[in-house]
Structure formats: C-alpha cells, structure tokens
C-alpha cells in the first residue's frame, strides 16, 4: 500500500518586478513578472484515511490547518488541488490534507498557491500517480496563476496571467527582511486600482535579467518596480514609512510584493540585514509580522537551463 502520509513544503515568493500589460478578454490582466522563492514555507501533509474511519459518509477531501481563519473547504487552494488531482487521475481514495502555515495569509507572498503546489506534489507521491512535472504545472495553472511558479521555484520570469513560467539565471545570494502589516489587500482590488495612464516608469525585464546575469545589484535595484504598488501605497501610507525605514537601515532595494501589503528590503550578499531586522522587529513587530529570510533556489544555485 506504500506510505501512509507524505509531507511537502510550499515556499513563499516575492516579486522582484511586476509589469501590468493590459486587460485580457478573459478578464485577467496580462502581466510580466520576475519572481523569486524565499526560504519561508508551509508544510502540507497528504494522508491516506484509515479504511476503518472511511465509512460511507467519509468526505473525499478533508483539510486541517493550524490557522483557524483559513478556509478548509473548496475555497482552500490546496483543497482545489486535491479535487483536480483526483478528477484527472481517477484516484478515488479519500485524502486528508494537514496544512501547517508559516507564510502570512493575504500577504502578496502566494501562500495559498504554495499550498496548492505542495498538495499536488504530495498527492502525486502518496498515490504513486507519477504525473510528470509538466502535467502538474498544467493542473497548477487551472488552480491559480501563481501555482505553476510555486511548483518550479527559484528565480523565474512569469508571463500570461502569471502561469507561463520560465526559469532564468538565479538571483545572486541575498537576504530579505519582510514586513507584513495587520491588514490584507484583495488582489482583484489592487488590479482594479491600476491605471495605465498614470504609469510613469515600467520595469525593464530584459535589463533586469541582464543585471542578474552580471550580478550587478545596482542594475537589479534600478528595475525593481511593481506597477500595483502606487495605488496600494496611496491607500496605506504606512507602507511608505516601512520602505523608508528599510532603506535607512541599509537595504539594497525595497519593494511591495505582488498585490501587497507585504513590503520587503533586499540585502545583497555582502550586506548584513541583521541591524535592519532588529530595528524593524522592535519598531513594528508588536503589530506586524517581521521576518528575516534568505532567498531559496530549489536544487541549489545551478544555472538556468
Ligand atoms: P497572492 O500573492 O497569490 O495574491 P496572497 O499571498 O496575497 O496570494 P493568500 O495567502 O494565498 O494570499 O490568501 C488569499 C486568500 O485565499 C485568503 O483570503 C484565504 O482565505 C484564501 N486561501 C485559500 N487557500 C488558502 C491557503 N491554503 N492558505 C491561505 N489562504 C488561503
């Protein structure tokens, strides 16, 4: 019968750049983003349900989570992943997903998508389905735009509505200090606020990729632009204060991730983030989540294929 349970990690992401390139016919915005995995993860355990327990009323998918306010039904992206996986593989055995969340929720860090990616990988192993990565990526794209990136990870260029993902040269080693305020931002709201004619500067993604390849931090920092940031900053001026404090404490560059509200300061390899982390933790830590994490390249720092 094989393993009874398999645990997989789902890692958080930050956006190094986010360009919005218009509204598509399907209602999504066309985007181009450079994404980076951070060493901050949720754990998703897929578990077979004991046949003695699995009576006729046993639900096919059960979700448990350490955070009470995260939905455990079909609104949960890991639940959606399990349902799609079962539908496409024809596996009928019931499954229990235990989610241990460390990634802040509604933060712009793709926590739900990370859980969906981890659930797909865990179920693929648990039930011996042997779906190739490409197939998991296709399923992931049906669940949510960020799921394919969460399956691949590292440093990537994401286009389309975010689901077309290509690994690029890895970002040089760095540490990030992340600050997640105590309010959430709805992703649809952030996109609705976007106004094409108010854009003063777009990120130049080829220039950023060139700077990454040359390990040129000034060039990388110059392209760290997120077009969803201005309206969110206007609505929540505290985010500007956080960015300025991170810069004051020596960050190489600062940006809001995704649709926010998490803002981060990135500290290039030779710079220490510990002074900034201590300051931010002391000043903001009683109300906000403040974390210090390294970047993460799955499989090590191998060059792009
Ligand atoms: P993104 O960066 O992809 O926009 P996010 O980090 O802003 O995502 P999530 O943490 O994924 O946001 O949560 C967004 C919403 O999704 C929340 O309202 C939450 O209730 C719901 N949600 C669904 N599944 C999950 C999950 N597994 N973990 C956390 N939230 C989830």
PDB file of C-alpha atoms in Angstrom, residues 25-189:
ATOM      1  CA  UNK A  25     -10.625  39.148 -22.912  1.00  0.00           C
ATOM      2  CA  UNK A  26     -10.900  36.570 -20.096  1.00  0.00           C
ATOM      3  CA  UNK A  27     -10.937  39.401 -17.500  1.00  0.00           C
ATOM      4  CA  UNK A  28      -7.391  38.759 -16.255  1.00  0.00           C
ATOM      5  CA  UNK A  29      -4.592  41.265 -16.707  1.00  0.00           C
ATOM      6  CA  UNK A  30      -1.656  40.358 -18.892  1.00  0.00           C
ATOM      7  CA  UNK A  31       1.425  40.525 -16.622  1.00  0.00           C
ATOM      8  CA  UNK A  32       5.174  40.034 -16.826  1.00  0.00           C
ATOM      9  CA  UNK A  33       6.918  39.393 -13.523  1.00  0.00           C
ATOM     10  CA  UNK A  34      10.260  38.327 -12.134  1.00  0.00           C
ATOM     11  CA  UNK A  35       9.569  36.095  -9.159  1.00  0.00           C
ATOM     12  CA  UNK A  36      11.885  34.693  -6.501  1.00  0.00           C
ATOM     13  CA  UNK A  37      11.388  31.949  -3.930  1.00  0.00           C
ATOM     14  CA  UNK A  38      12.131  32.800  -0.293  1.00  0.00           C
ATOM     15  CA  UNK A  39      13.187  30.339   2.447  1.00  0.00           C
ATOM     16  CA  UNK A  40       9.801  30.580   4.148  1.00  0.00           C
ATOM     17  CA  UNK A  41       7.436  27.663   3.748  1.00  0.00           C
ATOM     18  CA  UNK A  42       4.183  25.984   4.698  1.00  0.00           C
ATOM     19  CA  UNK A  43       4.085  22.223   5.205  1.00  0.00           C
ATOM     20  CA  UNK A  44       1.345  20.231   3.528  1.00  0.00           C
ATOM     21  CA  UNK A  45       0.907  16.603   4.512  1.00  0.00           C
ATOM     22  CA  UNK A  46      -1.290  14.409   2.324  1.00  0.00           C
ATOM     23  CA  UNK A  47      -2.521  11.432   4.309  1.00  0.00           C
ATOM     24  CA  UNK A  48      -4.462   8.287   3.419  1.00  0.00           C
ATOM     25  CA  UNK A  49      -7.599   7.944   5.502  1.00  0.00           C
ATOM     26  CA  UNK A  50      -7.801   4.760   7.562  1.00  0.00           C
ATOM     27  CA  UNK A  51     -10.375   2.460   5.871  1.00  0.00           C
ATOM     28  CA  UNK A  52     -11.967   1.831   9.299  1.00  0.00           C
ATOM     29  CA  UNK A  53     -12.561   5.587   9.563  1.00  0.00           C
ATOM     30  CA  UNK A  54     -13.511   5.949   5.912  1.00  0.00           C
ATOM     31  CA  UNK A  55     -17.138   4.876   6.181  1.00  0.00           C
ATOM     32  CA  UNK A  56     -19.706   5.644   3.507  1.00  0.00           C
ATOM     33  CA  UNK A  57     -20.025   9.257   4.764  1.00  0.00           C
ATOM     34  CA  UNK A  58     -16.290   9.944   4.681  1.00  0.00           C
ATOM     35  CA  UNK A  59     -15.697  13.156   2.657  1.00  0.00           C
ATOM     36  CA  UNK A  60     -13.285  12.580  -0.256  1.00  0.00           C
ATOM     37  CA  UNK A  61     -11.143  15.571   0.803  1.00  0.00           C
ATOM     38  CA  UNK A  62     -10.597  16.825   4.353  1.00  0.00           C
ATOM     39  CA  UNK A  63      -8.457  19.871   5.120  1.00  0.00           C
ATOM     40  CA  UNK A  64      -6.960  20.686   8.523  1.00  0.00           C
ATOM     41  CA  UNK A  65      -4.981  23.851   9.212  1.00  0.00           C
ATOM     42  CA  UNK A  66      -3.168  25.365  12.193  1.00  0.00           C
ATOM     43  CA  UNK A  67      -4.752  28.781  11.424  1.00  0.00           C
ATOM     44  CA  UNK A  68      -8.462  28.846  12.238  1.00  0.00           C
ATOM     45  CA  UNK A  69      -9.307  31.661   9.796  1.00  0.00           C
ATOM     46  CA  UNK A  70      -8.037  29.822   6.706  1.00  0.00           C
ATOM     47  CA  UNK A  71     -10.941  28.144   4.853  1.00  0.00           C
ATOM     48  CA  UNK A  72     -10.954  24.329   4.942  1.00  0.00           C
ATOM     49  CA  UNK A  73     -13.476  23.771   2.157  1.00  0.00           C
ATOM     50  CA  UNK A  74     -13.443  24.227  -1.616  1.00  0.00           C
ATOM     51  CA  UNK A  75     -12.241  27.829  -1.149  1.00  0.00           C
ATOM     52  CA  UNK A  76      -8.869  26.491   0.022  1.00  0.00           C
ATOM     53  CA  UNK A  77      -6.430  26.261  -2.898  1.00  0.00           C
ATOM     54  CA  UNK A  78      -4.962  23.005  -1.531  1.00  0.00           C
ATOM     55  CA  UNK A  79      -8.496  21.550  -1.441  1.00  0.00           C
ATOM     56  CA  UNK A  80      -8.924  22.658  -5.082  1.00  0.00           C
ATOM     57  CA  UNK A  81      -5.613  20.999  -5.945  1.00  0.00           C
ATOM     58  CA  UNK A  82      -6.730  17.731  -4.343  1.00  0.00           C
ATOM     59  CA  UNK A  83     -10.076  17.797  -6.173  1.00  0.00           C
ATOM     60  CA  UNK A  84      -8.457  18.436  -9.553  1.00  0.00           C
ATOM     61  CA  UNK A  85      -5.795  15.795  -8.948  1.00  0.00           C
ATOM     62  CA  UNK A  86      -8.430  13.183  -8.061  1.00  0.00           C
ATOM     63  CA  UNK A  87     -10.570  14.130 -11.066  1.00  0.00           C
ATOM     64  CA  UNK A  88      -7.689  13.914 -13.566  1.00  0.00           C
ATOM     65  CA  UNK A  89      -6.018  10.781 -12.191  1.00  0.00           C
ATOM     66  CA  UNK A  90      -9.210   8.876 -11.368  1.00  0.00           C
ATOM     67  CA  UNK A  91      -7.886   8.190  -7.846  1.00  0.00           C
ATOM     68  CA  UNK A  92     -10.933   7.655  -5.635  1.00  0.00           C
ATOM     69  CA  UNK A  93      -9.284   7.051  -2.249  1.00  0.00           C
ATOM     70  CA  UNK A  94     -10.146   9.751   0.285  1.00  0.00           C
ATOM     71  CA  UNK A  95      -7.343  12.082   1.340  1.00  0.00           C
ATOM     72  CA  UNK A  96      -6.689  14.290   4.355  1.00  0.00           C
ATOM     73  CA  UNK A  97      -4.532  17.405   3.893  1.00  0.00           C
ATOM     74  CA  UNK A  98      -2.872  18.804   7.002  1.00  0.00           C
ATOM     75  CA  UNK A  99      -1.603  22.335   6.363  1.00  0.00           C
ATOM     76  CA  UNK A 100       0.890  23.910   8.727  1.00  0.00           C
ATOM     77  CA  UNK A 101       1.074  27.560   7.724  1.00  0.00           C
ATOM     78  CA  UNK A 102       4.038  29.821   8.379  1.00  0.00           C
ATOM     79  CA  UNK A 103       3.563  32.042   5.329  1.00  0.00           C
ATOM     80  CA  UNK A 104       1.449  35.082   6.306  1.00  0.00           C
ATOM     81  CA  UNK A 105      -2.042  34.955   4.754  1.00  0.00           C
ATOM     82  CA  UNK A 106      -3.331  37.533   2.207  1.00  0.00           C
ATOM     83  CA  UNK A 107       0.134  38.986   2.123  1.00  0.00           C
ATOM     84  CA  UNK A 108       1.206  39.019  -1.543  1.00  0.00           C
ATOM     85  CA  UNK A 109       3.504  36.065  -0.840  1.00  0.00           C
ATOM     86  CA  UNK A 110       1.403  33.413  -2.673  1.00  0.00           C
ATOM     87  CA  UNK A 111       0.758  31.335   0.445  1.00  0.00           C
ATOM     88  CA  UNK A 112      -2.392  29.661  -0.884  1.00  0.00           C
ATOM     89  CA  UNK A 113      -0.723  28.864  -4.218  1.00  0.00           C
ATOM     90  CA  UNK A 114       2.288  27.428  -2.374  1.00  0.00           C
ATOM     91  CA  UNK A 115      -0.061  25.074  -0.502  1.00  0.00           C
ATOM     92  CA  UNK A 116      -1.752  24.015  -3.753  1.00  0.00           C
ATOM     93  CA  UNK A 117       1.651  23.230  -5.297  1.00  0.00           C
ATOM     94  CA  UNK A 118       2.719  21.254  -2.212  1.00  0.00           C
ATOM     95  CA  UNK A 119      -0.612  19.353  -2.180  1.00  0.00           C
ATOM     96  CA  UNK A 120      -0.175  18.353  -5.850  1.00  0.00           C
ATOM     97  CA  UNK A 121       3.375  17.081  -5.204  1.00  0.00           C
ATOM     98  CA  UNK A 122       2.403  15.279  -2.007  1.00  0.00           C
ATOM     99  CA  UNK A 123      -0.599  13.523  -3.584  1.00  0.00           C
ATOM    100  CA  UNK A 124       1.416  12.583  -6.676  1.00  0.00           C
ATOM    101  CA  UNK A 125       3.923  10.804  -4.411  1.00  0.00           C
ATOM    102  CA  UNK A 126       1.408   9.378  -1.935  1.00  0.00           C
ATOM    103  CA  UNK A 127      -0.776   7.711  -4.556  1.00  0.00           C
ATOM    104  CA  UNK A 128       2.117   6.798  -6.884  1.00  0.00           C
ATOM    105  CA  UNK A 129       0.468   8.623  -9.790  1.00  0.00           C
ATOM    106  CA  UNK A 130       3.847   9.515 -11.360  1.00  0.00           C
ATOM    107  CA  UNK A 131       2.472  12.579 -13.141  1.00  0.00           C
ATOM    108  CA  UNK A 132       5.436  14.368 -14.767  1.00  0.00           C
ATOM    109  CA  UNK A 133       6.242  17.915 -13.614  1.00  0.00           C
ATOM    110  CA  UNK A 134       4.831  19.355 -16.864  1.00  0.00           C
ATOM    111  CA  UNK A 135       1.450  17.761 -16.092  1.00  0.00           C
ATOM    112  CA  UNK A 136       1.500  19.088 -12.509  1.00  0.00           C
ATOM    113  CA  UNK A 137       2.256  22.549 -13.923  1.00  0.00           C
ATOM    114  CA  UNK A 138      -0.766  22.289 -16.264  1.00  0.00           C
ATOM    115  CA  UNK A 139      -3.004  21.288 -13.345  1.00  0.00           C
ATOM    116  CA  UNK A 140      -1.487  24.097 -11.273  1.00  0.00           C
ATOM    117  CA  UNK A 141      -2.375  26.691 -13.932  1.00  0.00           C
ATOM    118  CA  UNK A 142      -6.019  25.621 -13.683  1.00  0.00           C
ATOM    119  CA  UNK A 143      -5.994  26.170  -9.904  1.00  0.00           C
ATOM    120  CA  UNK A 144      -4.392  29.630  -9.838  1.00  0.00           C
ATOM    121  CA  UNK A 145      -1.976  31.850 -11.772  1.00  0.00           C
ATOM    122  CA  UNK A 146       0.824  31.589  -9.175  1.00  0.00           C
ATOM    123  CA  UNK A 147       0.688  27.791  -8.736  1.00  0.00           C
ATOM    124  CA  UNK A 148       2.994  26.915 -11.694  1.00  0.00           C
ATOM    125  CA  UNK A 149       5.667  29.238 -10.275  1.00  0.00           C
ATOM    126  CA  UNK A 150       5.266  27.651  -6.840  1.00  0.00           C
ATOM    127  CA  UNK A 151       5.879  24.222  -8.416  1.00  0.00           C
ATOM    128  CA  UNK A 152       9.046  25.364 -10.223  1.00  0.00           C
ATOM    129  CA  UNK A 153      10.501  27.944  -7.829  1.00  0.00           C
ATOM    130  CA  UNK A 154      13.865  29.714  -7.792  1.00  0.00           C
ATOM    131  CA  UNK A 155      14.228  32.807  -9.980  1.00  0.00           C
ATOM    132  CA  UNK A 156      11.679  32.880 -12.825  1.00  0.00           C
ATOM    133  CA  UNK A 157      10.087  35.054 -15.476  1.00  0.00           C
ATOM    134  CA  UNK A 158       6.299  34.651 -15.411  1.00  0.00           C
ATOM    135  CA  UNK A 159       4.063  35.897 -18.242  1.00  0.00           C
ATOM    136  CA  UNK A 160       0.494  35.445 -19.479  1.00  0.00           C
ATOM    137  CA  UNK A 161      -1.666  35.881 -16.387  1.00  0.00           C
ATOM    138  CA  UNK A 162       1.400  34.682 -14.461  1.00  0.00           C
ATOM    139  CA  UNK A 163       1.041  30.992 -15.296  1.00  0.00           C
ATOM    140  CA  UNK A 164       3.651  30.798 -18.099  1.00  0.00           C
ATOM    141  CA  UNK A 165       6.837  30.321 -16.139  1.00  0.00           C
ATOM    142  CA  UNK A 166      10.423  30.076 -17.269  1.00  0.00           C
ATOM    143  CA  UNK A 167      13.465  29.692 -15.064  1.00  0.00           C
ATOM    144  CA  UNK A 168      16.072  32.403 -15.557  1.00  0.00           C
ATOM    145  CA  UNK A 169      19.588  32.886 -14.140  1.00  0.00           C
ATOM    146  CA  UNK A 170      19.355  32.745 -10.332  1.00  0.00           C
ATOM    147  CA  UNK A 171      19.455  35.974  -8.402  1.00  0.00           C
ATOM    148  CA  UNK A 172      22.759  36.343  -6.513  1.00  0.00           C
ATOM    149  CA  UNK A 173      22.552  35.285  -2.861  1.00  0.00           C
ATOM    150  CA  UNK A 174      20.726  37.778  -0.669  1.00  0.00           C
ATOM    151  CA  UNK A 175      18.632  38.118   2.460  1.00  0.00           C
ATOM    152  CA  UNK A 176      15.235  39.764   2.695  1.00  0.00           C
ATOM    153  CA  UNK A 177      13.532  41.470   5.598  1.00  0.00           C
ATOM    154  CA  UNK A 178       9.764  41.120   5.108  1.00  0.00           C
ATOM    155  CA  UNK A 179       7.161  43.258   6.855  1.00  0.00           C
ATOM    156  CA  UNK A 180       3.505  42.194   6.639  1.00  0.00           C
ATOM    157  CA  UNK A 181       1.132  44.789   8.157  1.00  0.00           C
ATOM    158  CA  UNK A 182      -2.003  43.760  10.020  1.00  0.00           C
ATOM    159  CA  UNK A 183      -4.330  44.448   7.091  1.00  0.00           C
ATOM    160  CA  UNK A 184      -4.879  42.410   3.943  1.00  0.00           C
ATOM    161  CA  UNK A 185      -5.130  43.596   0.340  1.00  0.00           C
ATOM    162  CA  UNK A 186      -7.526  41.950  -2.063  1.00  0.00           C
ATOM    163  CA  UNK A 187      -5.693  41.083  -5.290  1.00  0.00           C
ATOM    164  CA  UNK A 188      -8.705  41.975  -7.516  1.00  0.00           C
ATOM    165  CA  UNK A 189      -8.952  45.359  -5.742  1.00  0.00           C
TER     166      UNK A 189
END
